[in-house]
Amino acid sequence: MSVELARLIACHVFLHACMAGMRMAAPLLALREGHSEASVGVLVALFALTQVFLALPAGRYADRHGLARPVGLGVIAASAGAALAVAWPVFPVLCLSALLTGGATGAASIALQRHVGRAAEGATQLRQVFSWLAIGPAISNFIGPFAAGLVIDHAGFRWAFFLLALLPLVAWLWARGAREHPAADASIAAPRSAWDLWQEPMFRRLLLTNWLLATCWDVHTFLVPVIGHERGLSASVIGSILGAFAIAAAAIRVLLPIVAARVREWALVAAAMLASGVLLAIYPLLREAWAMGLCSVFLGVALGSVQPMIMSMLHQITPSHRHGEAVAMRMLVINASSVAMPVAFGAVGTAVGVTAVFWAVAAAVAVGARLAFGLRGRQSS
């Protein structure tokens, strides 16, 4: 791993940790203030809403301007979003903070993924660099919730939000000075529409597979604080359970670059879908914090192994001058789901209980594993 890639991973860690911490702390504050699960579902959905509308413009912006500008704007927006929650920790402001931190992280992630993909040479190196880059969000999904939970328990929500507001500034220190890659040739960089990417059948299959796996991630992120709150667990314990998931996802991504030359992308994705279905079916039956944490570890291993394989195949399917748009389209799809799913999870959970939500998602992802077997035609050497 090069020094520049290490710096970009560190940038990704601190910027994403701001959003991850806010995504745990803000719903928990809303629950403690007496808001319903449906309201909290709307709040969680807002972390993805801005990314739905910004994804394609952010992808085109990254294709034109590279890395520094999108990351700089993301740092400003994320820090401002968390700072607003420090000043006014009330539900409407938490919603605005969710929009700002979510949109900032999404736009910066598109630029980072595009930058790293353009620097890679060959399919094997693609899998390796995306495995390394994917470690960033996995680590930040531990740092953000765990640190926020500790500060909440010992100093309160405002100090937690203040800590989270500082993290994007640290991210910018790591990103400064990154070497830009040449822009795409202007003669080919103006496609008819980003939606014509859907004319490629493998692209459609890949994004649908990614959507199912992202839904597993969403149901875990949203419902663990809910069931933890129902069972009387403290903020630090809930943060630790989410942190165990994140550590497992990071650990498996550390191993992926080592085996990237031998791994079959479609086989790994299919196995992850089947394992996720089983684990989500078991999860709501667990009552003890240690058992929930252990299940989170196994789920983190399954879901954490997938993104580098998805990103590798995505860059092989799409032409180089449209990598920013392709990454943005993937982010649009999974974040559109992240807007709709927490609202649906909250409504269904309020009506029939969270167990039904876990089981419905488990069944969907297990049945959808057949999509991954159709990706064999994109197996890379």
CSV table of C-alpha atoms in Angstrom, one decimal:
chain,number,residue,atom,x,y,z
A,1,MET,CA,0.0,0.0,0.0
A,2,SER,CA,1.4,3.4,-1.0
A,3,VAL,CA,1.7,6.4,1.3
A,4,GLU,CA,-0.8,8.3,-0.7
A,5,LEU,CA,-3.4,5.6,-0.5
A,6,ALA,CA,-2.8,5.4,3.3
A,7,ARG,CA,-3.4,9.1,3.6
A,8,LEU,CA,-6.7,8.8,1.6
A,9,ILE,CA,-7.8,5.9,3.8
A,10,ALA,CA,-7.2,8.1,6.8
A,11,CYS,CA,-9.2,10.9,5.3
A,12,HIS,CA,-12.0,8.6,4.6
A,13,VAL,CA,-11.9,7.3,8.2
A,14,PHE,CA,-12.3,10.6,9.9
A,15,LEU,CA,-14.8,12.1,7.5
A,16,HIS,CA,-17.0,9.0,7.5
A,17,ALA,CA,-16.7,8.7,11.3
A,18,CYS,CA,-18.4,12.0,11.7
A,19,MET,CA,-21.5,10.7,9.9
A,20,ALA,CA,-21.4,7.2,11.6
A,21,GLY,CA,-21.3,8.8,15.0
A,22,MET,CA,-24.1,11.2,14.2
A,23,ARG,CA,-26.1,8.3,12.8
A,24,MET,CA,-26.0,6.6,16.1
A,25,ALA,CA,-26.2,9.6,18.5
A,26,ALA,CA,-28.9,11.6,16.8
A,27,PRO,CA,-31.5,8.7,16.7
A,28,LEU,CA,-30.6,7.8,20.3
A,29,LEU,CA,-31.2,11.4,21.5
A,30,ALA,CA,-34.5,11.4,19.6
A,31,LEU,CA,-35.6,8.1,21.3
A,32,ARG,CA,-34.7,9.5,24.7
A,33,GLU,CA,-36.7,12.7,24.0
A,34,GLY,CA,-39.7,10.5,23.4
A,35,HIS,CA,-40.0,10.5,19.6
A,36,SER,CA,-41.5,7.4,18.0
A,37,GLU,CA,-39.7,4.7,16.0
A,38,ALA,CA,-41.3,6.0,12.9
A,39,SER,CA,-39.9,9.5,13.5
A,40,VAL,CA,-36.5,8.1,14.2
A,41,GLY,CA,-36.8,6.1,11.0
A,42,VAL,CA,-37.3,9.4,9.1
A,43,LEU,CA,-34.3,10.9,10.9
A,44,VAL,CA,-32.0,8.0,9.9
A,45,ALA,CA,-33.3,8.2,6.3
A,46,LEU,CA,-32.2,11.8,6.1
A,47,PHE,CA,-28.6,10.7,6.3
A,48,ALA,CA,-29.0,9.2,2.8
A,49,LEU,CA,-31.5,11.6,1.3
A,50,THR,CA,-29.0,14.3,0.3
A,51,GLN,CA,-26.8,11.6,-1.2
A,52,VAL,CA,-29.7,10.5,-3.5
A,53,PHE,CA,-29.9,14.0,-5.1
A,54,LEU,CA,-26.2,14.8,-5.0
A,55,ALA,CA,-24.8,11.5,-6.2
A,56,LEU,CA,-24.9,12.1,-10.0
A,57,PRO,CA,-24.0,15.8,-9.8
A,58,ALA,CA,-21.1,14.8,-7.4
A,59,GLY,CA,-20.0,12.1,-9.8
A,60,ARG,CA,-19.9,14.5,-12.8
A,61,TYR,CA,-18.2,17.1,-10.6
A,62,ALA,CA,-15.5,14.6,-9.6
A,63,ASP,CA,-15.0,13.6,-13.3
A,64,ARG,CA,-14.4,17.2,-14.1
A,65,HIS,CA,-12.4,18.5,-11.1
A,66,GLY,CA,-10.8,15.5,-9.5
A,67,LEU,CA,-10.3,14.9,-5.8
A,68,ALA,CA,-9.5,18.1,-3.8
A,69,ARG,CA,-12.5,20.3,-4.4
A,70,PRO,CA,-15.2,17.6,-3.6
A,71,VAL,CA,-13.4,16.5,-0.5
A,72,GLY,CA,-12.9,20.1,0.7
A,73,LEU,CA,-16.6,21.0,0.3
A,74,GLY,CA,-17.5,17.7,2.1
A,75,VAL,CA,-15.3,18.6,5.0
A,76,ILE,CA,-17.0,22.0,5.4
A,77,ALA,CA,-20.5,20.6,5.2
A,78,ALA,CA,-19.9,17.7,7.5
A,79,SER,CA,-18.3,19.8,10.2
A,80,ALA,CA,-21.0,22.4,10.0
A,81,GLY,CA,-23.7,19.8,10.3
A,82,ALA,CA,-22.3,18.4,13.5
A,83,ALA,CA,-21.7,21.8,14.9
A,84,LEU,CA,-25.4,22.7,14.4
A,85,ALA,CA,-26.3,19.8,16.7
A,86,VAL,CA,-24.0,21.2,19.3
A,87,ALA,CA,-25.7,24.5,19.3
A,88,TRP,CA,-29.3,23.3,19.0
A,89,PRO,CA,-29.7,19.6,19.9
A,90,VAL,CA,-33.4,19.5,19.0
A,91,PHE,CA,-35.2,17.2,16.5
A,92,PRO,CA,-35.6,19.6,13.5
A,93,VAL,CA,-31.9,20.6,13.8
A,94,LEU,CA,-30.8,16.9,14.1
A,95,CYS,CA,-32.7,16.4,10.8
A,96,LEU,CA,-30.7,19.2,9.2
A,97,SER,CA,-27.5,17.8,10.6
A,98,ALA,CA,-28.3,14.4,9.1
A,99,LEU,CA,-28.8,16.0,5.7
A,100,LEU,CA,-25.5,17.9,5.8
A,101,THR,CA,-23.3,15.1,7.2
A,102,GLY,CA,-24.8,12.4,5.0
A,103,GLY,CA,-24.5,14.5,1.8
A,104,ALA,CA,-21.0,15.6,2.6
A,105,THR,CA,-19.7,12.1,3.2
A,106,GLY,CA,-21.4,10.7,0.1
A,107,ALA,CA,-20.0,13.4,-2.3
A,108,ALA,CA,-16.5,13.0,-0.8
A,109,SER,CA,-16.6,9.2,-1.0
A,110,ILE,CA,-17.5,9.3,-4.7
A,111,ALA,CA,-14.4,11.5,-5.4
A,112,LEU,CA,-12.2,9.2,-3.3
A,113,GLN,CA,-13.4,6.0,-5.0
A,114,ARG,CA,-13.1,7.5,-8.5
A,115,HIS,CA,-9.6,8.7,-7.7
A,116,VAL,CA,-8.4,5.3,-6.4
A,117,GLY,CA,-10.0,3.4,-9.2
A,118,ARG,CA,-8.3,5.5,-11.9
A,119,ALA,CA,-4.9,5.0,-10.2
A,120,ALA,CA,-5.2,1.2,-10.3
A,121,GLU,CA,-3.8,-0.9,-13.1
A,122,GLY,CA,-5.5,-4.2,-13.9
A,123,ALA,CA,-8.3,-6.2,-12.3
A,124,THR,CA,-6.2,-7.6,-9.5
A,125,GLN,CA,-4.9,-4.2,-8.4
A,126,LEU,CA,-8.5,-2.9,-8.5
A,127,ARG,CA,-9.6,-5.5,-6.0
A,128,GLN,CA,-6.6,-4.7,-3.8
A,129,VAL,CA,-6.9,-1.0,-3.8
A,130,PHE,CA,-10.7,-1.1,-3.2
A,131,SER,CA,-10.1,-3.6,-0.4
A,132,TRP,CA,-7.7,-1.2,1.3
A,133,LEU,CA,-10.0,1.8,0.7
A,134,ALA,CA,-13.0,-0.1,2.1
A,135,ILE,CA,-11.2,-0.4,5.4
A,136,GLY,CA,-11.8,3.3,6.0
A,137,PRO,CA,-15.6,3.2,6.4
A,138,ALA,CA,-15.3,-0.1,8.4
A,139,ILE,CA,-12.9,1.5,10.9
A,140,SER,CA,-15.0,4.7,11.0
A,141,ASN,CA,-18.2,2.7,11.7
A,142,PHE,CA,-16.4,1.6,14.9
A,143,ILE,CA,-14.7,4.9,15.8
A,144,GLY,CA,-17.8,7.1,15.3
A,145,PRO,CA,-20.4,5.2,17.3
A,146,PHE,CA,-18.1,3.9,20.0
A,147,ALA,CA,-16.5,7.4,20.7
A,148,ALA,CA,-19.9,9.1,20.6
A,149,GLY,CA,-21.4,6.5,22.9
A,150,LEU,CA,-18.6,6.9,25.5
A,151,VAL,CA,-18.9,10.7,25.4
A,152,ILE,CA,-22.7,10.6,25.7
A,153,ASP,CA,-22.5,8.4,28.8
A,154,HIS,CA,-19.9,10.5,30.5
A,155,ALA,CA,-20.4,14.1,29.3
A,156,GLY,CA,-23.7,14.3,27.3
A,157,PHE,CA,-24.9,14.6,23.8
A,158,ARG,CA,-23.6,18.1,23.1
A,159,TRP,CA,-20.0,17.1,23.8
A,160,ALA,CA,-20.4,14.1,21.6
A,161,PHE,CA,-21.6,16.3,18.7
A,162,PHE,CA,-18.7,18.6,19.3
A,163,LEU,CA,-16.2,15.8,19.0
A,164,LEU,CA,-17.8,14.6,15.8
A,165,ALA,CA,-17.6,18.1,14.4
A,166,LEU,CA,-13.8,18.1,14.7
A,167,LEU,CA,-13.3,14.8,12.8
A,168,PRO,CA,-13.8,16.2,9.3
A,169,LEU,CA,-11.1,18.8,9.9
A,170,VAL,CA,-8.7,16.0,10.7
A,171,ALA,CA,-9.8,14.3,7.5
A,172,TRP,CA,-8.8,17.4,5.5
A,173,LEU,CA,-5.3,17.4,7.0
A,174,TRP,CA,-4.8,13.9,5.6
A,175,ALA,CA,-6.2,14.7,2.1
A,176,ARG,CA,-4.1,17.8,1.5
A,177,GLY,CA,-1.5,17.4,-1.2
A,178,ALA,CA,-2.9,14.3,-2.9
A,179,ARG,CA,-1.7,13.9,-6.5
A,180,GLU,CA,-4.5,14.5,-9.0
A,181,HIS,CA,-4.9,12.3,-12.1
A,182,PRO,CA,-5.4,13.7,-15.6
A,183,ALA,CA,-9.0,14.6,-16.4
A,184,ALA,CA,-10.9,12.5,-18.9
A,185,ASP,CA,-10.8,13.5,-22.6
A,186,ALA,CA,-13.4,16.2,-23.1
A,187,SER,CA,-14.4,14.6,-26.4
A,188,ILE,CA,-15.7,11.5,-24.7
A,189,ALA,CA,-16.6,12.8,-21.2
A,190,ALA,CA,-20.1,14.0,-22.1
A,191,PRO,CA,-22.4,11.0,-22.1
A,192,ARG,CA,-26.1,11.3,-23.2
A,193,SER,CA,-27.4,10.5,-19.7
A,194,ALA,CA,-26.1,8.7,-16.7
A,195,TRP,CA,-29.2,6.5,-16.9
A,196,ASP,CA,-28.1,4.9,-20.1
A,197,LEU,CA,-25.6,2.9,-18.0
A,198,TRP,CA,-28.6,0.8,-17.1
A,199,GLN,CA,-28.6,-0.5,-20.7
A,200,GLU,CA,-25.8,-2.8,-19.6
A,201,PRO,CA,-27.4,-6.0,-18.1
A,202,MET,CA,-24.4,-6.8,-15.9
A,203,PHE,CA,-24.5,-3.3,-14.5
A,204,ARG,CA,-28.2,-3.7,-13.6
A,205,ARG,CA,-27.6,-7.1,-11.9
A,206,LEU,CA,-24.6,-5.8,-10.0
A,207,LEU,CA,-26.5,-2.8,-8.6
A,208,LEU,CA,-29.5,-4.9,-7.6
A,209,THR,CA,-27.2,-7.3,-5.8
A,210,ASN,CA,-25.5,-4.3,-4.1
A,211,TRP,CA,-28.9,-2.9,-3.1
A,212,LEU,CA,-29.9,-6.1,-1.3
A,213,LEU,CA,-26.6,-6.2,0.6
A,214,ALA,CA,-26.9,-2.5,1.5
A,215,THR,CA,-30.4,-3.2,2.9
A,216,CYS,CA,-28.9,-5.7,5.3
A,217,TRP,CA,-26.4,-3.1,6.4
A,218,ASP,CA,-29.3,-0.6,6.8
A,219,VAL,CA,-31.5,-2.9,8.9
A,220,HIS,CA,-28.6,-3.6,11.2
A,221,THR,CA,-27.6,0.1,11.6
A,222,PHE,CA,-31.1,1.2,12.2
A,223,LEU,CA,-32.6,-1.5,14.4
A,224,VAL,CA,-29.7,-2.3,16.7
A,225,PRO,CA,-30.2,1.0,18.5
A,226,VAL,CA,-34.0,0.4,18.6
A,227,ILE,CA,-33.8,-3.1,20.1
A,228,GLY,CA,-30.9,-2.0,22.4
A,229,HIS,CA,-33.1,0.8,23.7
A,230,GLU,CA,-36.0,-1.6,24.2
A,231,ARG,CA,-33.8,-3.9,26.2
A,232,GLY,CA,-32.4,-1.1,28.4
A,233,LEU,CA,-28.8,-1.2,27.0
A,234,SER,CA,-26.6,1.9,27.6
A,235,ALA,CA,-25.4,4.1,24.8
A,236,SER,CA,-21.9,2.8,25.2
A,237,VAL,CA,-23.1,-0.9,24.9
A,238,ILE,CA,-25.1,-0.1,21.8
A,239,GLY,CA,-22.1,1.7,20.3
A,240,SER,CA,-19.9,-1.3,21.2
A,241,ILE,CA,-22.3,-3.7,19.4
A,242,LEU,CA,-22.2,-1.5,16.3
A,243,GLY,CA,-18.5,-1.2,16.8
A,244,ALA,CA,-18.0,-5.0,16.9
A,245,PHE,CA,-19.7,-5.1,13.5
A,246,ALA,CA,-17.4,-2.4,12.2
A,247,ILE,CA,-14.2,-4.1,13.5
A,248,ALA,CA,-15.2,-7.3,11.8
A,249,ALA,CA,-15.9,-5.6,8.5
A,250,ALA,CA,-12.5,-3.8,8.8
A,251,ALA,CA,-10.7,-7.0,9.7
A,252,ILE,CA,-12.0,-9.0,6.7
A,253,ARG,CA,-11.0,-6.1,4.4
A,254,VAL,CA,-7.5,-6.2,5.7
A,255,LEU,CA,-7.3,-9.8,4.6
A,256,LEU,CA,-8.9,-9.2,1.1
A,257,PRO,CA,-5.9,-7.6,-0.5
A,258,ILE,CA,-3.8,-10.6,0.3
A,259,VAL,CA,-6.1,-13.0,-1.4
A,260,ALA,CA,-7.3,-10.7,-4.2
A,261,ALA,CA,-5.4,-12.5,-6.9
A,262,ARG,CA,-7.3,-15.8,-6.1
A,263,VAL,CA,-10.7,-14.7,-4.9
A,264,ARG,CA,-13.7,-15.2,-7.2
A,265,GLU,CA,-15.8,-12.1,-6.9
A,266,TRP,CA,-19.2,-13.6,-7.7
A,267,ALA,CA,-18.6,-16.5,-5.3
A,268,LEU,CA,-17.7,-14.3,-2.4
A,269,VAL,CA,-20.7,-12.0,-3.0
A,270,ALA,CA,-23.1,-15.0,-3.2
A,271,ALA,CA,-21.7,-16.5,0.0
A,272,ALA,CA,-22.1,-13.2,1.8
A,273,MET,CA,-25.7,-12.9,0.8
A,274,LEU,CA,-26.6,-16.4,2.1
A,275,ALA,CA,-24.7,-15.9,5.3
A,276,SER,CA,-26.4,-12.5,5.9
A,277,GLY,CA,-29.8,-14.0,5.4
A,278,VAL,CA,-29.1,-16.6,8.1
A,279,LEU,CA,-27.6,-14.1,10.6
A,280,LEU,CA,-30.4,-11.6,10.2
A,281,ALA,CA,-32.9,-14.3,10.9
A,282,ILE,CA,-31.2,-15.2,14.1
A,283,TYR,CA,-30.5,-11.7,15.3
A,284,PRO,CA,-33.8,-10.7,16.9
A,285,LEU,CA,-33.9,-13.9,18.8
A,286,LEU,CA,-30.8,-13.0,20.8
A,287,ARG,CA,-31.4,-11.3,24.2
A,288,GLU,CA,-28.0,-10.8,25.7
A,289,ALA,CA,-25.6,-8.0,24.6
A,290,TRP,CA,-22.7,-10.4,24.2
A,291,ALA,CA,-24.8,-12.6,21.8
A,292,MET,CA,-25.9,-9.6,19.8
A,293,GLY,CA,-22.2,-8.5,19.6
A,294,LEU,CA,-21.1,-11.9,18.4
A,295,CYS,CA,-23.8,-12.0,15.7
A,296,SER,CA,-22.7,-8.5,14.7
A,297,VAL,CA,-19.2,-9.7,14.2
A,298,PHE,CA,-20.3,-12.5,11.9
A,299,LEU,CA,-22.5,-10.2,10.0
A,300,GLY,CA,-19.7,-7.7,9.7
A,301,VAL,CA,-17.4,-10.3,8.2
A,302,ALA,CA,-20.1,-11.2,5.6
A,303,LEU,CA,-21.1,-7.7,4.6
A,304,GLY,CA,-17.6,-6.2,4.9
A,305,SER,CA,-16.2,-8.6,2.3
A,306,VAL,CA,-18.5,-7.4,-0.4
A,307,GLN,CA,-17.9,-3.7,-1.3
A,308,PRO,CA,-14.4,-4.2,-2.7
A,309,MET,CA,-15.6,-6.9,-5.0
A,310,ILE,CA,-18.6,-4.8,-6.1
A,311,MET,CA,-16.4,-1.8,-6.8
A,312,SER,CA,-13.8,-3.9,-8.7
A,313,MET,CA,-16.5,-5.2,-11.0
A,314,LEU,CA,-18.1,-1.8,-11.4
A,315,HIS,CA,-14.9,-0.3,-12.7
A,316,GLN,CA,-14.4,-3.2,-15.1
A,317,ILE,CA,-17.9,-2.9,-16.5
A,318,THR,CA,-17.9,0.9,-17.2
A,319,PRO,CA,-15.6,3.0,-19.4
A,320,SER,CA,-12.9,5.0,-17.6
A,321,HIS,CA,-14.3,8.4,-18.5
A,322,ARG,CA,-17.6,7.4,-16.8
A,323,HIS,CA,-16.2,6.0,-13.5
A,324,GLY,CA,-17.4,8.9,-11.5
A,325,GLU,CA,-20.9,8.5,-12.9
A,326,ALA,CA,-20.9,4.8,-12.3
A,327,VAL,CA,-19.8,5.2,-8.7
A,328,ALA,CA,-22.4,7.9,-8.3
A,329,MET,CA,-25.2,5.7,-9.8
A,330,ARG,CA,-24.3,2.9,-7.3
A,331,MET,CA,-24.4,5.4,-4.4
A,332,LEU,CA,-27.7,6.8,-5.7
A,333,VAL,CA,-29.3,3.4,-5.7
A,334,ILE,CA,-28.1,2.3,-2.3
A,335,ASN,CA,-28.9,5.7,-0.7
A,336,ALA,CA,-32.3,5.9,-2.3
A,337,SER,CA,-32.9,2.6,-0.5
A,338,SER,CA,-31.4,4.0,2.7
A,339,VAL,CA,-34.0,6.8,2.5
A,340,ALA,CA,-36.9,4.5,2.0
A,341,MET,CA,-35.9,1.5,4.1
A,342,PRO,CA,-35.5,3.2,7.6
A,343,VAL,CA,-39.0,4.8,7.1
A,344,ALA,CA,-40.4,1.4,6.2
A,345,PHE,CA,-38.5,-0.3,9.0
A,346,GLY,CA,-39.8,2.2,11.5
A,347,ALA,CA,-43.4,1.9,10.3
A,348,VAL,CA,-43.4,-1.9,10.1
A,349,GLY,CA,-41.5,-2.1,13.4
A,350,THR,CA,-44.1,0.1,15.1
A,351,ALA,CA,-46.9,-2.0,13.7
A,352,VAL,CA,-45.8,-5.6,14.0
A,353,GLY,CA,-42.4,-5.5,15.8
A,354,VAL,CA,-38.8,-5.4,14.7
A,355,THR,CA,-38.5,-9.2,14.5
A,356,ALA,CA,-40.7,-9.1,11.4
A,357,VAL,CA,-38.4,-6.6,9.8
A,358,PHE,CA,-35.3,-8.7,10.4
A,359,TRP,CA,-37.0,-11.8,9.0
A,360,ALA,CA,-38.3,-10.0,5.9
A,361,VAL,CA,-34.9,-8.6,5.0
A,362,ALA,CA,-33.3,-12.0,5.7
A,363,ALA,CA,-35.6,-13.8,3.3
A,364,ALA,CA,-35.1,-11.2,0.6
A,365,VAL,CA,-31.3,-11.3,0.6
A,366,ALA,CA,-31.2,-15.1,0.8
A,367,VAL,CA,-33.5,-15.5,-2.2
A,368,GLY,CA,-31.6,-12.7,-4.0
A,369,ALA,CA,-28.4,-14.7,-3.8
A,370,ARG,CA,-29.2,-16.2,-7.1
A,371,LEU,CA,-28.4,-12.8,-8.7
A,372,ALA,CA,-24.8,-13.1,-7.5
A,373,PHE,CA,-24.4,-16.4,-9.4
A,374,GLY,CA,-25.3,-14.5,-12.6
A,375,LEU,CA,-22.3,-12.3,-12.1
A,376,ARG,CA,-20.0,-15.2,-13.1
A,377,GLY,CA,-19.7,-13.7,-16.5
A,378,ARG,CA,-17.8,-10.8,-14.9
A,379,GLN,CA,-15.4,-13.0,-13.0
A,380,SER,CA,-11.9,-11.4,-13.3
A,381,SER,CA,-8.5,-12.9,-13.5
